[in-house]
Short mmCIF file of C-alpha atoms and ligand atoms in Angstrom, two decimals:
data_model
loop_
_atom_site.label_atom_id
_atom_site.label_comp_id
_atom_site.label_asym_id
_atom_site.label_seq_id
_atom_site.Cartn_x
_atom_site.Cartn_y
_atom_site.Cartn_z
CA MET A 126 149.06 -152.33 -45.98
CA LEU A 127 150.11 -155.76 -44.76
CA GLU A 128 153.64 -154.46 -44.33
CA ARG A 129 152.19 -151.89 -41.90
CA VAL A 130 150.44 -154.66 -39.98
CA ARG A 131 153.71 -156.57 -39.84
CA ARG A 132 155.50 -153.54 -38.38
CA LEU A 133 152.65 -152.98 -35.93
CA ARG A 134 152.94 -156.60 -34.74
CA GLN A 135 156.52 -155.89 -33.70
CA LEU A 136 155.35 -152.95 -31.59
CA ILE A 137 152.50 -155.02 -30.14
CA ASP A 138 155.01 -157.68 -29.23
CA GLU A 139 157.38 -155.17 -27.63
CA SER A 140 154.58 -153.67 -25.55
CA GLY A 141 153.90 -157.05 -23.97
CA VAL A 142 150.30 -157.60 -25.04
CA GLU A 143 149.12 -160.48 -27.20
CA ALA A 144 146.55 -158.71 -29.31
CA PHE A 145 145.68 -155.12 -30.08
CA LEU A 146 142.40 -153.38 -30.72
CA VAL A 147 142.47 -150.42 -33.16
CA THR A 148 139.52 -148.05 -32.77
CA GLY A 149 140.88 -144.76 -34.18
CA ILE A 150 139.20 -144.58 -37.59
CA ASP A 151 142.24 -142.92 -39.23
CA ASN A 152 144.41 -145.71 -37.88
CA VAL A 153 141.96 -148.29 -39.18
CA ARG A 154 142.27 -146.77 -42.64
CA TYR A 155 146.04 -146.49 -42.42
CA LEU A 156 146.47 -150.15 -41.48
CA SER A 157 143.78 -151.78 -43.60
CA GLY A 158 142.91 -149.44 -46.47
CA PHE A 159 139.24 -149.48 -45.41
CA THR A 160 137.72 -146.03 -45.99
CA GLY A 161 134.34 -146.47 -44.28
CA SER A 162 133.28 -144.42 -41.29
CA ALA A 163 132.75 -147.31 -38.85
CA GLY A 164 135.15 -150.16 -38.22
CA VAL A 165 137.60 -151.54 -35.68
CA LEU A 166 140.55 -153.88 -36.08
CA LEU A 167 141.66 -156.76 -33.94
CA ILE A 168 145.28 -157.61 -34.64
CA GLY A 169 146.78 -160.77 -33.17
CA PRO A 170 150.05 -162.56 -33.93
CA ASP A 171 148.41 -164.66 -36.66
CA GLU A 172 145.23 -162.82 -37.50
CA ALA A 173 143.92 -159.47 -38.65
CA LEU A 174 140.18 -158.90 -38.32
CA LEU A 175 138.11 -155.96 -39.49
CA LEU A 176 134.79 -155.59 -37.69
CA THR A 177 132.24 -153.46 -39.49
CA ASP A 178 128.50 -153.38 -40.06
CA ALA A 179 126.38 -154.46 -43.00
CA ARG A 180 126.58 -151.05 -44.69
CA TYR A 181 130.27 -151.69 -45.28
CA THR A 182 130.82 -155.44 -45.56
CA VAL A 183 131.22 -155.49 -49.33
CA GLN A 184 133.35 -152.34 -49.42
CA ALA A 185 135.57 -153.65 -46.62
CA GLY A 186 136.17 -156.90 -48.45
CA ALA A 187 137.32 -155.00 -51.51
CA GLU A 188 139.40 -152.34 -49.75
CA ALA A 189 141.09 -154.41 -47.07
CA PRO A 190 142.63 -157.52 -48.61
CA GLY A 191 144.44 -159.56 -46.02
CA PHE A 192 141.86 -158.74 -43.37
CA GLU A 193 139.09 -161.08 -42.39
CA VAL A 194 135.90 -159.01 -42.45
CA VAL A 195 133.40 -159.84 -39.69
CA THR A 196 129.96 -158.24 -39.78
CA VAL A 197 128.73 -156.49 -36.67
CA GLU A 198 125.08 -157.19 -35.91
CA LYS A 199 124.47 -155.56 -32.53
CA THR A 200 127.56 -153.65 -31.40
CA TRP A 201 131.20 -154.22 -32.21
CA LEU A 202 131.92 -154.70 -28.51
CA GLU A 203 129.43 -157.54 -28.19
CA LEU A 204 130.87 -159.14 -31.31
CA LEU A 205 134.39 -158.71 -29.96
CA ALA A 206 133.35 -160.36 -26.70
CA GLU A 207 132.10 -163.37 -28.67
CA LEU A 208 135.26 -163.53 -30.74
CA LEU A 209 137.48 -163.36 -27.68
CA GLN A 210 135.61 -166.27 -26.05
CA ASN A 211 137.16 -168.55 -28.64
CA ARG A 212 140.68 -167.17 -28.36
CA VAL A 213 143.47 -167.61 -25.88
CA TYR A 214 144.49 -163.97 -25.47
CA GLN A 215 144.99 -162.84 -21.89
CA LEU A 216 146.30 -159.33 -22.48
CA LEU A 217 144.53 -157.07 -24.94
CA GLY A 218 146.00 -153.67 -25.78
CA PHE A 219 143.77 -150.83 -26.89
CA GLU A 220 144.31 -147.29 -28.14
CA ALA A 221 144.18 -145.03 -25.09
CA ALA A 222 143.55 -141.97 -27.25
CA HIS A 223 140.70 -143.50 -29.23
CA VAL A 224 138.41 -145.06 -26.64
CA THR A 225 135.90 -142.95 -24.74
CA HIS A 226 135.49 -143.41 -21.04
CA GLN A 227 132.03 -144.80 -21.64
CA GLN A 228 133.39 -147.35 -24.13
CA PHE A 229 136.10 -148.29 -21.66
CA LEU A 230 133.60 -149.01 -18.91
CA ARG A 231 131.62 -151.12 -21.33
CA MET A 232 134.79 -152.92 -22.46
CA ARG A 233 135.64 -153.75 -18.87
CA GLU A 234 132.21 -155.20 -18.41
CA LEU A 235 131.97 -157.22 -21.63
CA LEU A 236 135.59 -158.24 -22.14
CA SER A 237 136.19 -159.70 -18.71
CA MET A 238 137.97 -162.71 -20.27
CA VAL A 239 141.01 -160.50 -20.98
CA GLU A 240 143.08 -157.96 -19.13
CA LEU A 241 142.87 -154.60 -20.88
CA ARG A 242 145.95 -152.46 -21.30
CA PRO A 243 145.85 -148.89 -22.67
CA LEU A 244 148.68 -148.17 -25.12
CA LYS A 245 149.73 -144.79 -26.43
CA ASP A 246 150.53 -143.77 -30.02
CA LEU A 247 151.40 -147.25 -31.32
CA VAL A 248 149.98 -146.67 -34.80
CA GLU A 249 150.78 -142.94 -34.64
CA ARG A 250 154.46 -143.85 -34.29
CA LEU A 251 154.25 -146.08 -37.35
CA ARG A 252 152.70 -143.17 -39.23
CA LEU A 253 155.63 -140.86 -38.43
CA VAL A 254 157.70 -142.00 -41.40
CA LYS A 255 155.91 -142.00 -44.73
CA ASP A 256 156.58 -144.31 -47.65
CA GLU A 257 156.82 -142.97 -51.20
CA GLU A 258 153.20 -143.87 -51.90
CA GLU A 259 152.05 -141.69 -49.00
CA ILE A 260 154.38 -138.87 -50.06
CA ARG A 261 152.88 -139.07 -53.55
CA ALA A 262 149.38 -138.54 -52.11
CA ILE A 263 150.55 -135.62 -49.96
CA ARG A 264 152.33 -134.10 -52.96
CA GLN A 265 149.09 -134.34 -54.91
CA ALA A 266 147.12 -132.63 -52.10
CA VAL A 267 149.75 -129.89 -51.86
CA GLY A 268 149.77 -129.43 -55.65
CA LEU A 269 146.04 -129.01 -55.78
CA VAL A 270 146.15 -126.02 -53.43
CA ASP A 271 149.19 -124.59 -55.23
CA GLU A 272 147.22 -124.72 -58.44
CA ALA A 273 144.18 -122.97 -56.95
CA PHE A 274 146.22 -120.26 -55.24
CA PRO A 275 146.74 -117.82 -58.16
CA TRP A 276 143.11 -118.36 -59.08
CA ILE A 277 141.90 -117.31 -55.64
CA VAL A 278 144.42 -114.46 -55.37
CA ASP A 279 142.68 -112.93 -58.39
CA ARG A 280 139.42 -113.02 -56.46
CA ILE A 281 140.63 -111.38 -53.26
CA ARG A 282 139.77 -107.72 -53.54
CA ALA A 283 138.38 -104.82 -51.60
CA GLY A 284 134.60 -104.97 -51.22
CA ARG A 285 134.27 -108.76 -51.00
CA SER A 286 133.64 -110.50 -47.68
CA GLU A 287 135.99 -113.08 -46.17
CA ARG A 288 133.18 -115.61 -46.23
CA GLU A 289 132.49 -115.05 -49.91
CA ILE A 290 136.16 -115.56 -50.84
CA ALA A 291 136.50 -118.66 -48.63
CA LEU A 292 133.42 -120.21 -50.15
CA GLU A 293 134.75 -119.65 -53.65
CA LEU A 294 138.08 -121.16 -52.69
CA GLU A 295 136.41 -124.24 -51.27
CA PHE A 296 134.40 -124.67 -54.43
CA ALA A 297 137.53 -124.31 -56.57
CA LEU A 298 139.41 -126.90 -54.51
CA ARG A 299 136.57 -129.42 -54.59
CA ASP A 300 136.12 -128.78 -58.28
CA ARG A 301 139.80 -129.57 -58.89
CA GLY A 302 139.39 -132.98 -57.27
CA ALA A 303 139.86 -132.55 -53.52
CA GLU A 304 138.24 -135.44 -51.65
CA ARG A 305 137.33 -132.94 -48.92
CA MET A 306 138.84 -130.03 -47.00
CA ALA A 307 141.49 -131.12 -44.49
CA PHE A 308 140.03 -128.50 -42.10
CA GLU A 309 137.77 -125.45 -42.26
CA ILE A 310 139.40 -122.72 -44.33
CA ILE A 311 141.03 -119.98 -42.28
CA LEU A 312 140.70 -116.59 -43.92
CA ALA A 313 141.09 -113.37 -41.97
CA SER A 314 141.68 -109.83 -43.18
CA GLY A 315 142.85 -106.54 -41.71
CA ALA A 316 143.11 -106.56 -37.91
CA ARG A 317 141.50 -110.01 -37.92
CA SER A 318 144.62 -111.45 -39.59
CA ALA A 319 146.23 -111.16 -36.14
CA LEU A 320 144.03 -114.11 -35.12
CA PRO A 321 146.17 -117.11 -36.06
CA HIS A 322 143.05 -119.21 -36.66
CA GLY A 323 140.51 -116.60 -37.76
CA ARG A 324 137.32 -118.05 -39.23
CA PRO A 325 136.06 -116.36 -42.38
CA SER A 326 133.52 -113.79 -41.24
CA GLY A 327 131.18 -111.32 -42.87
CA LYS A 328 133.90 -108.69 -42.69
CA VAL A 329 134.51 -106.99 -45.99
CA VAL A 330 138.09 -106.89 -47.22
CA GLU A 331 139.43 -103.35 -47.42
CA LYS A 332 142.29 -101.64 -49.18
CA GLY A 333 145.43 -101.85 -47.03
CA ASP A 334 144.38 -105.14 -45.38
CA LEU A 335 146.66 -108.08 -44.94
CA VAL A 336 144.71 -111.23 -45.81
CA LEU A 337 145.85 -114.43 -44.16
CA LEU A 338 144.68 -117.57 -45.92
CA ASP A 339 145.29 -121.06 -44.52
CA CYS A 340 143.75 -124.13 -46.13
CA GLY A 341 144.37 -127.76 -46.92
CA VAL A 342 142.70 -130.58 -48.83
CA VAL A 343 142.60 -134.35 -48.70
CA CYS A 344 143.63 -136.45 -51.72
CA ASP A 345 143.65 -140.27 -51.49
CA GLY A 346 143.25 -139.95 -47.74
CA TYR A 347 146.24 -137.63 -47.24
CA CYS A 348 146.23 -133.99 -46.18
CA SER A 349 147.93 -130.82 -47.28
CA ASP A 350 148.28 -127.59 -45.32
CA PHE A 351 149.15 -124.21 -46.77
CA THR A 352 149.30 -120.57 -45.68
CA ARG A 353 150.06 -117.40 -47.56
CA THR A 354 149.43 -113.79 -46.59
CA VAL A 355 148.69 -111.20 -49.28
CA LEU A 356 148.18 -107.45 -49.23
CA VAL A 357 145.15 -105.72 -50.67
CA GLY A 358 146.32 -102.53 -52.36
CA ALA A 359 149.46 -101.32 -54.00
CA VAL A 360 151.80 -100.13 -51.28
CA PRO A 361 152.44 -101.94 -48.01
CA GLU A 362 152.90 -99.98 -44.84
CA PRO A 363 156.45 -100.35 -43.50
CA TRP A 364 155.32 -102.60 -40.61
CA GLN A 365 153.50 -104.91 -43.01
CA GLU A 366 156.54 -105.27 -45.23
CA GLU A 367 158.78 -105.74 -42.22
CA ILE A 368 156.84 -108.52 -40.51
CA TYR A 369 156.47 -110.28 -43.86
CA GLN A 370 160.23 -110.26 -44.39
CA VAL A 371 160.94 -111.41 -40.84
CA VAL A 372 158.48 -114.31 -41.07
CA LEU A 373 159.95 -115.30 -44.44
CA ALA A 374 163.52 -115.17 -43.11
CA ALA A 375 162.52 -117.24 -40.07
CA GLN A 376 160.69 -119.80 -42.19
CA GLU A 377 163.61 -120.17 -44.59
CA ALA A 378 166.09 -120.48 -41.72
CA GLY A 379 163.96 -123.28 -40.28
CA ILE A 380 163.71 -125.11 -43.60
CA ARG A 381 167.48 -124.82 -44.17
CA MET A 382 168.11 -126.60 -40.88
CA ILE A 383 165.90 -129.55 -41.58
CA ARG A 384 167.55 -132.88 -42.33
CA THR A 385 167.77 -136.38 -40.88
CA GLY A 386 169.17 -136.40 -37.35
CA VAL A 387 168.22 -132.84 -36.35
CA LEU A 388 166.06 -132.40 -33.23
CA ALA A 389 162.58 -131.09 -34.01
CA ALA A 390 162.88 -128.73 -31.01
CA ASP A 391 166.05 -127.21 -32.50
CA VAL A 392 164.24 -126.26 -35.71
CA ASP A 393 161.60 -124.51 -33.62
CA ALA A 394 164.29 -122.75 -31.58
CA ARG A 395 166.05 -121.52 -34.73
CA VAL A 396 162.84 -120.06 -36.18
CA ARG A 397 161.97 -118.45 -32.86
CA GLU A 398 165.46 -116.97 -32.61
CA VAL A 399 165.15 -115.18 -35.98
CA ILE A 400 161.79 -113.69 -34.98
CA ALA A 401 163.00 -112.69 -31.52
CA HIS A 402 166.14 -111.14 -32.99
CA HIS A 403 163.92 -108.66 -34.84
CA GLY A 404 161.99 -107.88 -31.69
CA TYR A 405 158.79 -109.82 -32.47
CA GLY A 406 159.34 -112.83 -30.18
CA GLU A 407 156.24 -112.18 -28.10
CA TYR A 408 154.04 -112.07 -31.22
CA PHE A 409 154.80 -115.62 -32.31
CA GLY A 410 152.82 -117.74 -29.89
CA HIS A 411 152.31 -121.09 -31.62
CA SER A 412 154.76 -123.80 -32.53
CA THR A 413 156.74 -123.84 -35.78
CA GLY A 414 155.06 -126.78 -37.43
CA HIS A 415 153.59 -130.26 -37.27
CA GLY A 416 153.66 -133.56 -39.05
CA LEU A 417 150.90 -134.26 -41.53
CA GLY A 418 149.56 -137.37 -43.20
CA VAL A 419 146.17 -139.02 -42.83
CA GLN A 420 145.51 -136.33 -40.25
CA VAL A 421 146.36 -132.71 -40.68
CA HIS A 422 148.09 -132.59 -37.31
CA GLU A 423 150.20 -135.55 -36.39
CA LEU A 424 153.64 -136.42 -35.09
CA PRO A 425 156.28 -135.04 -35.10
CA ARG A 426 155.59 -131.59 -33.71
CA LEU A 427 158.12 -128.87 -34.39
CA GLY A 428 157.78 -127.12 -31.06
CA ARG A 429 159.63 -126.18 -27.92
CA PHE A 430 158.70 -129.41 -26.16
CA SER A 431 159.12 -131.83 -29.07
CA GLU A 432 161.15 -134.88 -28.26
CA GLU A 433 161.43 -136.28 -31.77
CA THR A 434 164.54 -136.44 -33.89
CA LEU A 435 163.79 -135.79 -37.55
CA GLN A 436 164.11 -138.79 -39.84
CA ALA A 437 164.02 -139.26 -43.59
CA GLY A 438 160.43 -139.77 -44.77
CA MET A 439 158.76 -137.59 -42.16
CA VAL A 440 156.55 -134.86 -43.61
CA VAL A 441 156.10 -131.61 -41.69
CA THR A 442 154.85 -128.07 -42.09
CA VAL A 443 157.04 -125.06 -41.35
CA GLU A 444 154.75 -122.15 -40.49
CA PRO A 445 155.99 -119.31 -38.34
CA GLY A 446 153.89 -116.17 -37.98
CA ILE A 447 153.86 -112.75 -36.40
CA TYR A 448 150.54 -111.43 -35.12
CA LEU A 449 150.26 -107.82 -34.00
CA PRO A 450 147.04 -107.33 -32.00
CA ASP A 451 144.61 -104.83 -33.57
CA ARG A 452 146.89 -104.38 -36.60
CA GLY A 453 147.33 -107.62 -38.47
CA GLY A 454 149.40 -110.71 -38.92
CA VAL A 455 151.49 -112.71 -41.36
CA ARG A 456 152.05 -116.46 -41.59
CA ILE A 457 153.82 -118.44 -44.29
CA GLU A 458 153.39 -122.21 -44.34
CA ASP A 459 154.99 -124.81 -46.57
CA VAL A 460 154.99 -128.61 -46.46
CA VAL A 461 158.39 -130.30 -46.60
CA VAL A 462 159.62 -133.89 -46.74
CA ILE A 463 162.62 -134.66 -44.60
CA ARG A 464 165.38 -136.30 -46.58
CA GLU A 465 168.81 -137.55 -45.52
CA ASP A 466 170.56 -134.33 -46.47
CA GLY A 467 167.88 -131.65 -46.32
CA ALA A 468 164.27 -130.68 -46.77
CA GLU A 469 162.40 -131.24 -50.01
CA ILE A 470 159.82 -128.44 -50.24
CA LEU A 471 156.57 -129.70 -51.72
CA THR A 472 154.76 -126.34 -51.72
CA LEU A 473 155.51 -124.43 -54.91
CA ALA A 474 153.34 -121.31 -54.55
CA PRO A 475 155.52 -118.18 -54.56
CA LYS A 476 156.41 -116.56 -51.24
CA ASP A 477 159.58 -114.54 -51.85
CA ARG A 478 157.75 -111.23 -51.62
CA LEU A 479 154.45 -109.93 -50.24
CA ILE A 480 151.93 -110.47 -53.03
CA ARG A 481 149.76 -107.43 -53.71
CA VAL A 482 146.26 -107.95 -55.03
ZN1 ZN B 555 147.78 -124.38 -42.01
ZN1 ZN B 556 149.64 -126.23 -40.27
#
């Protein structure tokens, strides 16, 4: 953790401020190790403070070695104002994305001893490249879903509702040790599978339905993200088989391209090209993938407008889909680690053919 603070100090220095206020709770956890739900960090050249309230003082002391824990009595802003009285900082950076307008107005009022400067994505940029410890946690979160997948496949069948199946899956994932879901399970069958983010509904799964299942869990603070599409019934219709094969070919082409030095936008373009080549370009509306870590969506994005160059240690999803309105859709999503010479695929669940349940 202290290594992360050291790297952050370099960025703070480069951005021209003297101290930096971290209010995004995921960033607080990333930098300090503190897992509570309320806390902010003040990072200066020679100090690292964690401000939290009495519910968390003991926990913070144990989880965040290297940080001086200061207990908030009224509000963290009032405490911060007091702390800044005794310091010489003139320029204080804060996280533009993690301060509400209301908080900002209050900051301007109470922290008049400093000039406030909004900064963008400072900690998010640190989070781009994962260390092996973080990759281990992601691998564990991915493995947990992999393990539950055949179990849930056995429970997808005609006559059961989407909601029933999703609930069972959530139970199975929590039971296997997931800290929590990384996001609400997406499970959509039949024509509803054409909704890329379909919520499980009361709809009953029927024979001939494609069932799109997208879920992820959190282990040790790190997320996984996974999608497979299965077919209920023995024989796929030709269009179902075809879009499955096209999505698979596009996904594999994207993964094959991934290595250090490749532009994220080029991976997206390659995937899109395969889908467009088969005439389904207009049915793939979202981007190809996203980074994941302490949050399920983080940098880098694999999309048309991504500016990032892939680097070893980044972890991304590759998840193209084809969604035919009123008919159904297919998405396949794996998590990969970018290495010097290629992509290491963490997801092990089978995908080479349309699974029939
Ligand atoms: Zn997903
Ligand atoms: Zn995803």
